[in-house]
Coordinates of C-alpha atoms and ligand atoms in Angstrom, one line a residue:
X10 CA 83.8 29.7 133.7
X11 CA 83.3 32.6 135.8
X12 CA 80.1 34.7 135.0
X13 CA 81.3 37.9 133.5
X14 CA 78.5 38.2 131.9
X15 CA 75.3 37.0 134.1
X16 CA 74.4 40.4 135.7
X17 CA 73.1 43.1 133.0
X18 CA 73.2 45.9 135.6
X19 CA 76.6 45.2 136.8
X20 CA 79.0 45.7 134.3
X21 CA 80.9 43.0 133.4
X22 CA 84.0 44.3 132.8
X23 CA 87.1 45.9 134.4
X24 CA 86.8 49.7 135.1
X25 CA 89.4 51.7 134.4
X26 CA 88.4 55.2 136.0
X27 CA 91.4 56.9 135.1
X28 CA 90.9 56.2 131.5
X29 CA 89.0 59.4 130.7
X30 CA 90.9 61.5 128.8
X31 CA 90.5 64.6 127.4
X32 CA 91.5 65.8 124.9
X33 CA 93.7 38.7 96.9
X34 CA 95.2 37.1 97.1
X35 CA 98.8 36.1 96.9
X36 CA 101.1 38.6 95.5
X37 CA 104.7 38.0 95.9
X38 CA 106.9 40.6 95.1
X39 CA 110.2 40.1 95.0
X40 CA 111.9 43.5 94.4
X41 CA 115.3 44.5 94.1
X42 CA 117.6 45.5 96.6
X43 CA 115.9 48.8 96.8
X44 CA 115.9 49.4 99.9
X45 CA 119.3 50.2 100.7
X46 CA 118.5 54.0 100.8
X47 CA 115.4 55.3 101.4
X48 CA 112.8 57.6 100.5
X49 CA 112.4 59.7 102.9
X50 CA 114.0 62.9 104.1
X51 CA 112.2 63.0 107.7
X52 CA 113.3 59.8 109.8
X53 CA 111.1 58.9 112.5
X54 CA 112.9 58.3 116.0
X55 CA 112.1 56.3 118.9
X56 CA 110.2 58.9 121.3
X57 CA 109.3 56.5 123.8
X58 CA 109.9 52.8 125.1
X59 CA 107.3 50.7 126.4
X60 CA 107.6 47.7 128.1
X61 CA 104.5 45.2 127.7
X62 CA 103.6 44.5 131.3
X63 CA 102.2 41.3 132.0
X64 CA 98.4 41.5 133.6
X65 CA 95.2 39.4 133.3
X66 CA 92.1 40.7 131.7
X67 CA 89.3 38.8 130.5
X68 CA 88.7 35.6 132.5
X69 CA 92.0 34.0 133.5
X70 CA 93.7 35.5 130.3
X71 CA 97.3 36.5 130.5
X72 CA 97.8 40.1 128.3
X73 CA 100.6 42.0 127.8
X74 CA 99.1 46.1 127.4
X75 CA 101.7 48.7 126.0
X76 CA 99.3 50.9 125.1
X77 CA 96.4 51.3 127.2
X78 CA 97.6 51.5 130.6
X79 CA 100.4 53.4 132.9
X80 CA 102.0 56.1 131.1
X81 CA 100.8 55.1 127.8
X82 CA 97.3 55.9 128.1
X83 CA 96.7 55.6 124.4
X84 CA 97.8 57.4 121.3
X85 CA 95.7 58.6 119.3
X86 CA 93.7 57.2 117.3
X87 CA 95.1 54.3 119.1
X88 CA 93.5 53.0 122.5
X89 CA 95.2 49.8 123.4
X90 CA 97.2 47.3 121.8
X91 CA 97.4 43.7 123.9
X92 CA 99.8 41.1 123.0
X93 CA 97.4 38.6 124.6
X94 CA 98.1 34.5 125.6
X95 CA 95.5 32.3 126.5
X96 CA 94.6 28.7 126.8
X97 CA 91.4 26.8 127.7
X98 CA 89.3 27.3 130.1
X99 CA 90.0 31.1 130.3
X100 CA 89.1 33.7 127.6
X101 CA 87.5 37.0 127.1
X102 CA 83.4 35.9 127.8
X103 CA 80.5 37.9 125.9
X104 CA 81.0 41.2 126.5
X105 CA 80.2 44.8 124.5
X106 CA 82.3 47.2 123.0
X107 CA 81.0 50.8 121.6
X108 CA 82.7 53.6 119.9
X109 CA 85.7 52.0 118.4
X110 CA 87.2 49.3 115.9
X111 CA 89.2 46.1 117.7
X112 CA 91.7 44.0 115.2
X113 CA 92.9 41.1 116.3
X114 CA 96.0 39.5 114.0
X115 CA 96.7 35.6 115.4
X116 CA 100.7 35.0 115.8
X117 CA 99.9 31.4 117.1
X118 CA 97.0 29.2 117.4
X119 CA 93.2 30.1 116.9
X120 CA 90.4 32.2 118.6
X121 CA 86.8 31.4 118.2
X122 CA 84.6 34.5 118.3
X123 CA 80.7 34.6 118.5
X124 CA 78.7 37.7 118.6
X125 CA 75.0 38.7 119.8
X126 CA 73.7 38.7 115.9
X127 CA 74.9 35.1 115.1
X128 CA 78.0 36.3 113.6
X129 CA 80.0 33.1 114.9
X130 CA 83.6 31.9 113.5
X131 CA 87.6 31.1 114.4
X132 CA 90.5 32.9 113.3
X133 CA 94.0 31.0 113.0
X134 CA 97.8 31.8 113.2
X135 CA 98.5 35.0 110.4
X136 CA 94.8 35.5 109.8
X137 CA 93.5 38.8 111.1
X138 CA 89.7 39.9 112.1
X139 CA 88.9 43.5 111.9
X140 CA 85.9 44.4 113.5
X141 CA 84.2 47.6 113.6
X142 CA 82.1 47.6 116.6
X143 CA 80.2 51.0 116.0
X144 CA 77.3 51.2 117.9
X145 CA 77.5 48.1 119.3
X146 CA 78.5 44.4 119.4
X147 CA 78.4 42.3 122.0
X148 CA 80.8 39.1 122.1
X149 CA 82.5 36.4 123.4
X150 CA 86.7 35.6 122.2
X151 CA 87.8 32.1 123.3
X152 CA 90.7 30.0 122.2
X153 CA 89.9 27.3 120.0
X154 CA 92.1 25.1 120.5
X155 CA 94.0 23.5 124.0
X156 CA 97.4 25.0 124.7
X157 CA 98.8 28.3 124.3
X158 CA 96.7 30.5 121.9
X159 CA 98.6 34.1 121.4
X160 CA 97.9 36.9 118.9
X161 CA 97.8 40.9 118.9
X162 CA 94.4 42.7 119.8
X163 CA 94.9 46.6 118.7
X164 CA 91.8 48.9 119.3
X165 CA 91.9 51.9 117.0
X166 CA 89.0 54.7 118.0
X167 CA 86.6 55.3 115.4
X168 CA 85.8 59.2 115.0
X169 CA 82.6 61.0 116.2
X170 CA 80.9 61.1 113.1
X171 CA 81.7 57.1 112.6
X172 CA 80.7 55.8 116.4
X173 CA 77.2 54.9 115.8
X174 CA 77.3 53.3 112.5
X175 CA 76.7 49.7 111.9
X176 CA 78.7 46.8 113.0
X177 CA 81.0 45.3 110.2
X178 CA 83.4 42.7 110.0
X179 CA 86.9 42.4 107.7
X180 CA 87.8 39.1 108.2
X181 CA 90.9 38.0 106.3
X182 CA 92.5 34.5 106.3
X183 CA 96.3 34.1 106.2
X184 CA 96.9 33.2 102.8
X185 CA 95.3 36.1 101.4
X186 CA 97.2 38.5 103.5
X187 CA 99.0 40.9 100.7
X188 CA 102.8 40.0 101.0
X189 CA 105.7 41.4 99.5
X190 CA 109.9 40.3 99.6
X191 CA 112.8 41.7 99.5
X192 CA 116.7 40.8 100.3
X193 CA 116.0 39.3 103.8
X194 CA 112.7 41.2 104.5
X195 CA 109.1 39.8 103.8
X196 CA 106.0 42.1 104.9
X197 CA 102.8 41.0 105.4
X198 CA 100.3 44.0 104.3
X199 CA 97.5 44.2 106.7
X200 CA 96.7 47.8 106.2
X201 CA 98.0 50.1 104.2
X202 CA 101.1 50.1 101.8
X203 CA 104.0 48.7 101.9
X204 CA 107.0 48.3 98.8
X205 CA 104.3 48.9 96.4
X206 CA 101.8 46.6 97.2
X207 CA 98.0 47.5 99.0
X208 CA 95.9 45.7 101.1
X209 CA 92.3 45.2 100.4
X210 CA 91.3 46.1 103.8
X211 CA 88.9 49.1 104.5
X212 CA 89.9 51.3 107.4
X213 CA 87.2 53.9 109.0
X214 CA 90.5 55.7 110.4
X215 CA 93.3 55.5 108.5
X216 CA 95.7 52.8 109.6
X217 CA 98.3 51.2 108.2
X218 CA 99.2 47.8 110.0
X219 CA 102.3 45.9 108.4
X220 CA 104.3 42.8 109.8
X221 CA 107.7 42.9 108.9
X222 CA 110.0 39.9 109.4
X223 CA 114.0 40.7 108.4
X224 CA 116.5 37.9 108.3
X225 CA 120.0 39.2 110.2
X226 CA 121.9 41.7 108.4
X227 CA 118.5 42.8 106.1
X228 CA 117.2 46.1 106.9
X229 CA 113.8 48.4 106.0
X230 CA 113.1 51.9 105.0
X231 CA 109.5 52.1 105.5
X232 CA 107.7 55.6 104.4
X233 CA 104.7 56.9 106.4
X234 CA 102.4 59.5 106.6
X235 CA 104.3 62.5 107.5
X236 CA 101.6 63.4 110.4
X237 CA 100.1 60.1 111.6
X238 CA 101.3 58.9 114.9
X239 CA 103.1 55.7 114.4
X240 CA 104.4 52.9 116.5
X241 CA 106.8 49.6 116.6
X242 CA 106.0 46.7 118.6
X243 CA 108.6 44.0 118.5
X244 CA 107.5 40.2 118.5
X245 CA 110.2 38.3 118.4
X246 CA 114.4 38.7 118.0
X247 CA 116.0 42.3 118.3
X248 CA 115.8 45.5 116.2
X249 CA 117.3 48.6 115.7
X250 CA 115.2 51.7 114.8
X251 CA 115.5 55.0 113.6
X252 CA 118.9 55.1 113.8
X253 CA 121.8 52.3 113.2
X254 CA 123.7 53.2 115.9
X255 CA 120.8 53.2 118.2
X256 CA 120.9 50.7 121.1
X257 CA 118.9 47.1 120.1
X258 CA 115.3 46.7 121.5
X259 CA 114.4 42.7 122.4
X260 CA 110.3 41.2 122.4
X261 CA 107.4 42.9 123.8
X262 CA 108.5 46.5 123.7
X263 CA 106.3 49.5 122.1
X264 CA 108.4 52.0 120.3
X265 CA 106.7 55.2 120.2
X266 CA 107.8 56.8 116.9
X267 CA 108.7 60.6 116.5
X268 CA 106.7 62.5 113.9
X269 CA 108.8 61.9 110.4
X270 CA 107.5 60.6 106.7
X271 CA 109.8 57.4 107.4
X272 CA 111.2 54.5 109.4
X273 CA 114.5 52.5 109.2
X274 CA 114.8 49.4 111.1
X275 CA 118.0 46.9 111.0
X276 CA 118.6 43.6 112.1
X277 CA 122.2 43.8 113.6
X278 CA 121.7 40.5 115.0
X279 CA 122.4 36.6 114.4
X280 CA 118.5 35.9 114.2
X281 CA 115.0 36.6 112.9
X282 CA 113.4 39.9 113.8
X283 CA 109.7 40.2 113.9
X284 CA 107.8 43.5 114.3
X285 CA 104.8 45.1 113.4
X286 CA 104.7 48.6 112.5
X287 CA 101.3 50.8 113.1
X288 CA 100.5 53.9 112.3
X289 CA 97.4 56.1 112.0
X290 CA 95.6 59.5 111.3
X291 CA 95.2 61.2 114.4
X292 CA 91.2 62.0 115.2
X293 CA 92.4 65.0 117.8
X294 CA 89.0 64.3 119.3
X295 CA 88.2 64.3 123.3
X296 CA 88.3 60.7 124.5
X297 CA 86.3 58.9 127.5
X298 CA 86.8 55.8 128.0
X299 CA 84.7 53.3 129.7
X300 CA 86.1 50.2 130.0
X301 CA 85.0 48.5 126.4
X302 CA 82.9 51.6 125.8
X303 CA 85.0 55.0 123.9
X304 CA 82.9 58.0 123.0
X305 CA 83.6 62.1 123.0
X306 CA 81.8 62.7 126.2
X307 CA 80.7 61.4 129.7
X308 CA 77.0 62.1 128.1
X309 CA 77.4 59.6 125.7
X310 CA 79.2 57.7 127.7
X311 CA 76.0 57.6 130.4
X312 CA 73.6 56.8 127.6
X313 CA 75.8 53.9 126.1
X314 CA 75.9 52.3 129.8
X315 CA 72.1 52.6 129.9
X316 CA 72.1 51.9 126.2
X317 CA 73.9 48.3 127.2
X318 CA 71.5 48.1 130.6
X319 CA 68.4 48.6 128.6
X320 CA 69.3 46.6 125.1
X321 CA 68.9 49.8 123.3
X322 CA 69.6 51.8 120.2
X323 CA 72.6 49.2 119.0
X324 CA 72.4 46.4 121.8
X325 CA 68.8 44.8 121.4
X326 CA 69.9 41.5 120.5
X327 CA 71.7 41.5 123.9
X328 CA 68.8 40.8 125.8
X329 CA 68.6 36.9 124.7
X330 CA 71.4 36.6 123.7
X331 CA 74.3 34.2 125.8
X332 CA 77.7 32.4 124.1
X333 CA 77.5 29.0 123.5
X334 CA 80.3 27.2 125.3
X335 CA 82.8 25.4 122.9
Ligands
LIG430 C1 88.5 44.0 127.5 C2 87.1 42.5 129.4 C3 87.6 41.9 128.2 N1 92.3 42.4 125.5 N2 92.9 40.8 123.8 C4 87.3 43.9 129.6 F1 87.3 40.6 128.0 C5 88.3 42.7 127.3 C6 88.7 42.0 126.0 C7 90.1 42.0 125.6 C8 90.7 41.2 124.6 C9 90.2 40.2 123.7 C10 91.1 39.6 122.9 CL1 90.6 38.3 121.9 C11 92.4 39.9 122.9 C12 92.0 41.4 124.6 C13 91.2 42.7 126.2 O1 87.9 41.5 125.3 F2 89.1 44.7 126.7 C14 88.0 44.6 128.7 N3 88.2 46.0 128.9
LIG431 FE1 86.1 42.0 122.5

């Protein structure tokens, strides 16, 4: 394995110097067909399409960015969503991460995650891992397993008041991921709400994170928060959203929604659609962004880099501490 790691003083991570802006359980449901009309009055729209370009990050591992890169910078209080694929020997090595929360949801196969304060385990197809890095973790995200390893990594930015608190990890295995059904549509709950059932999980920022898979012919009427900025990003099959006579959108693609207190998808095709659906309070803060590192201000930014340097206020168990290899 390449050392990303080795050198303290040289950051081992990928720079992205444009990046400053300013600025329990099983519950199954089975409801009627009630979602033939929905509640809402304000459809959302598709703003914005957003191919997931394939890139490498990490070391040697393959990642599709919609949100994070070109002109999708992030969207508030989003930073970067990754539909990432990777398979032994290459990874994402022991790195940091300040300022922000990182949830990573497994679509197939397993990552194995260790961090600088023995927090050490592996998270499987349909579990998810929500990790609030606060003021500081630094780890190391490998696959656990040979062969393909692919899941979703969304970071959502954690407000000013909330950057330096204390690390904390949600981790939740699959079968106790909230579900509910309906005629051809089952949603997995990972935040949020979702035809009347919650999820457990806690969420600094409010999020809601659902999975939605619709069988052909079913079709959704989601309602969200009227003023949260909201997004689509399609997994597998092809959707129609906002409108039904609104041209299909295949795999890999973010749809930026348009502000609205709803969303209708169909599936006018012949087989399975997959899509997650994210949405999220807006912090309307100023952003800079550092590579792994998201704080208000190029102050804060300087003294988290010497923060990291120094294994200081938030990163003292980095000095020592390496990854154990698998
Ligand atoms: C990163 C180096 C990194 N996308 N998707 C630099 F290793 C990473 C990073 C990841 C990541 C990890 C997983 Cl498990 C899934 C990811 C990037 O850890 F974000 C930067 N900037
Ligand atoms: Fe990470």
């Amino acid at each position: 394995m390449r050392a990303l790691s080795s050198f303290r003083n040289r950051l081992p991570f990928k720079l992205y110097p444009s990046a400053s802006i300013e600025s329990n359980n099983k519950i199954r449901n089975i409801m009627s067909a009630s979602d033939e009309s929905p509640c809402f009055s304000r459809p959302r729209m598709v703003a914005k399409k957003v191919h997931g370009k394939l890139s490498h990050d990490g070391d040697g591992a393959v990642v599709r960015r919609a949100i994070g890169r070109g002109d999708l910078r992030s969207l508030d209080p989003f930073l970067m969503l990754d539909e990432f694929s990777v398979s032994p020997p290459a990874g994402f090595p022991d790195h940091p991460h300040r300022g922000f929360e990182t949830v990573t949801y497994m679509l197939q196969g397993g990552i194995t995650h260790q961090d600088f304060s023995g927090h050490k385990g592996t998270i499987h197809t349909g579990d998810v891992q929500w990790m609030t890095a606060g003021r500081g973790i630094v780890h190391s995200e490998m696959p656990a397993g040979e062969g393909v390893q692919n899941g979703l990594q969304l970071w959502i930015n954690l407000s000013s008041r909330d950057k330096m608190i204390e690390p904390r990890y949600q981790e939740i295995p699959s079968e106790e991921i909230k579900r509910a059904e309906t005629d051809g549509v089952e949603v997995r709950i990972i935040a949020g709400e979702s035809m009347g059932v919650r999820s457990p999980v806690y969420t600094r920022t409010p999020t809601m994170f659902l999975d939605f898979t619709l069988k052909p012919r079913a079709q959704i009427h989601q309602s969200i928060p009227e003023t949260w900025n909201a997004f689509v990003y399609t997994i597998e099959g092809e959707g129609v959203f906002g409108t039904v006579n609104s041209s299909a959108v295949s795999a890999h693609n973010v749809l930026v929604l348009s502000l609205g207190d709803g969303l209708s998808a169909w599936n006018r095709s012949s087989k399975q659609l997959r899509f997650v659906l994210i949405a999220g309070q807006p912090l309307n803060e100023p952003v800079v962004q550092y590579g792994p590192f998201v704080m208000n201000s190029q102050a804060e930014i300087d003294q988290t880099i010497e923060d990291y340097q120094l294994c200081k206020n938030g990163f003292e168990n980095a000095k020592y501490w390496r990854s154990q290899s698998q």
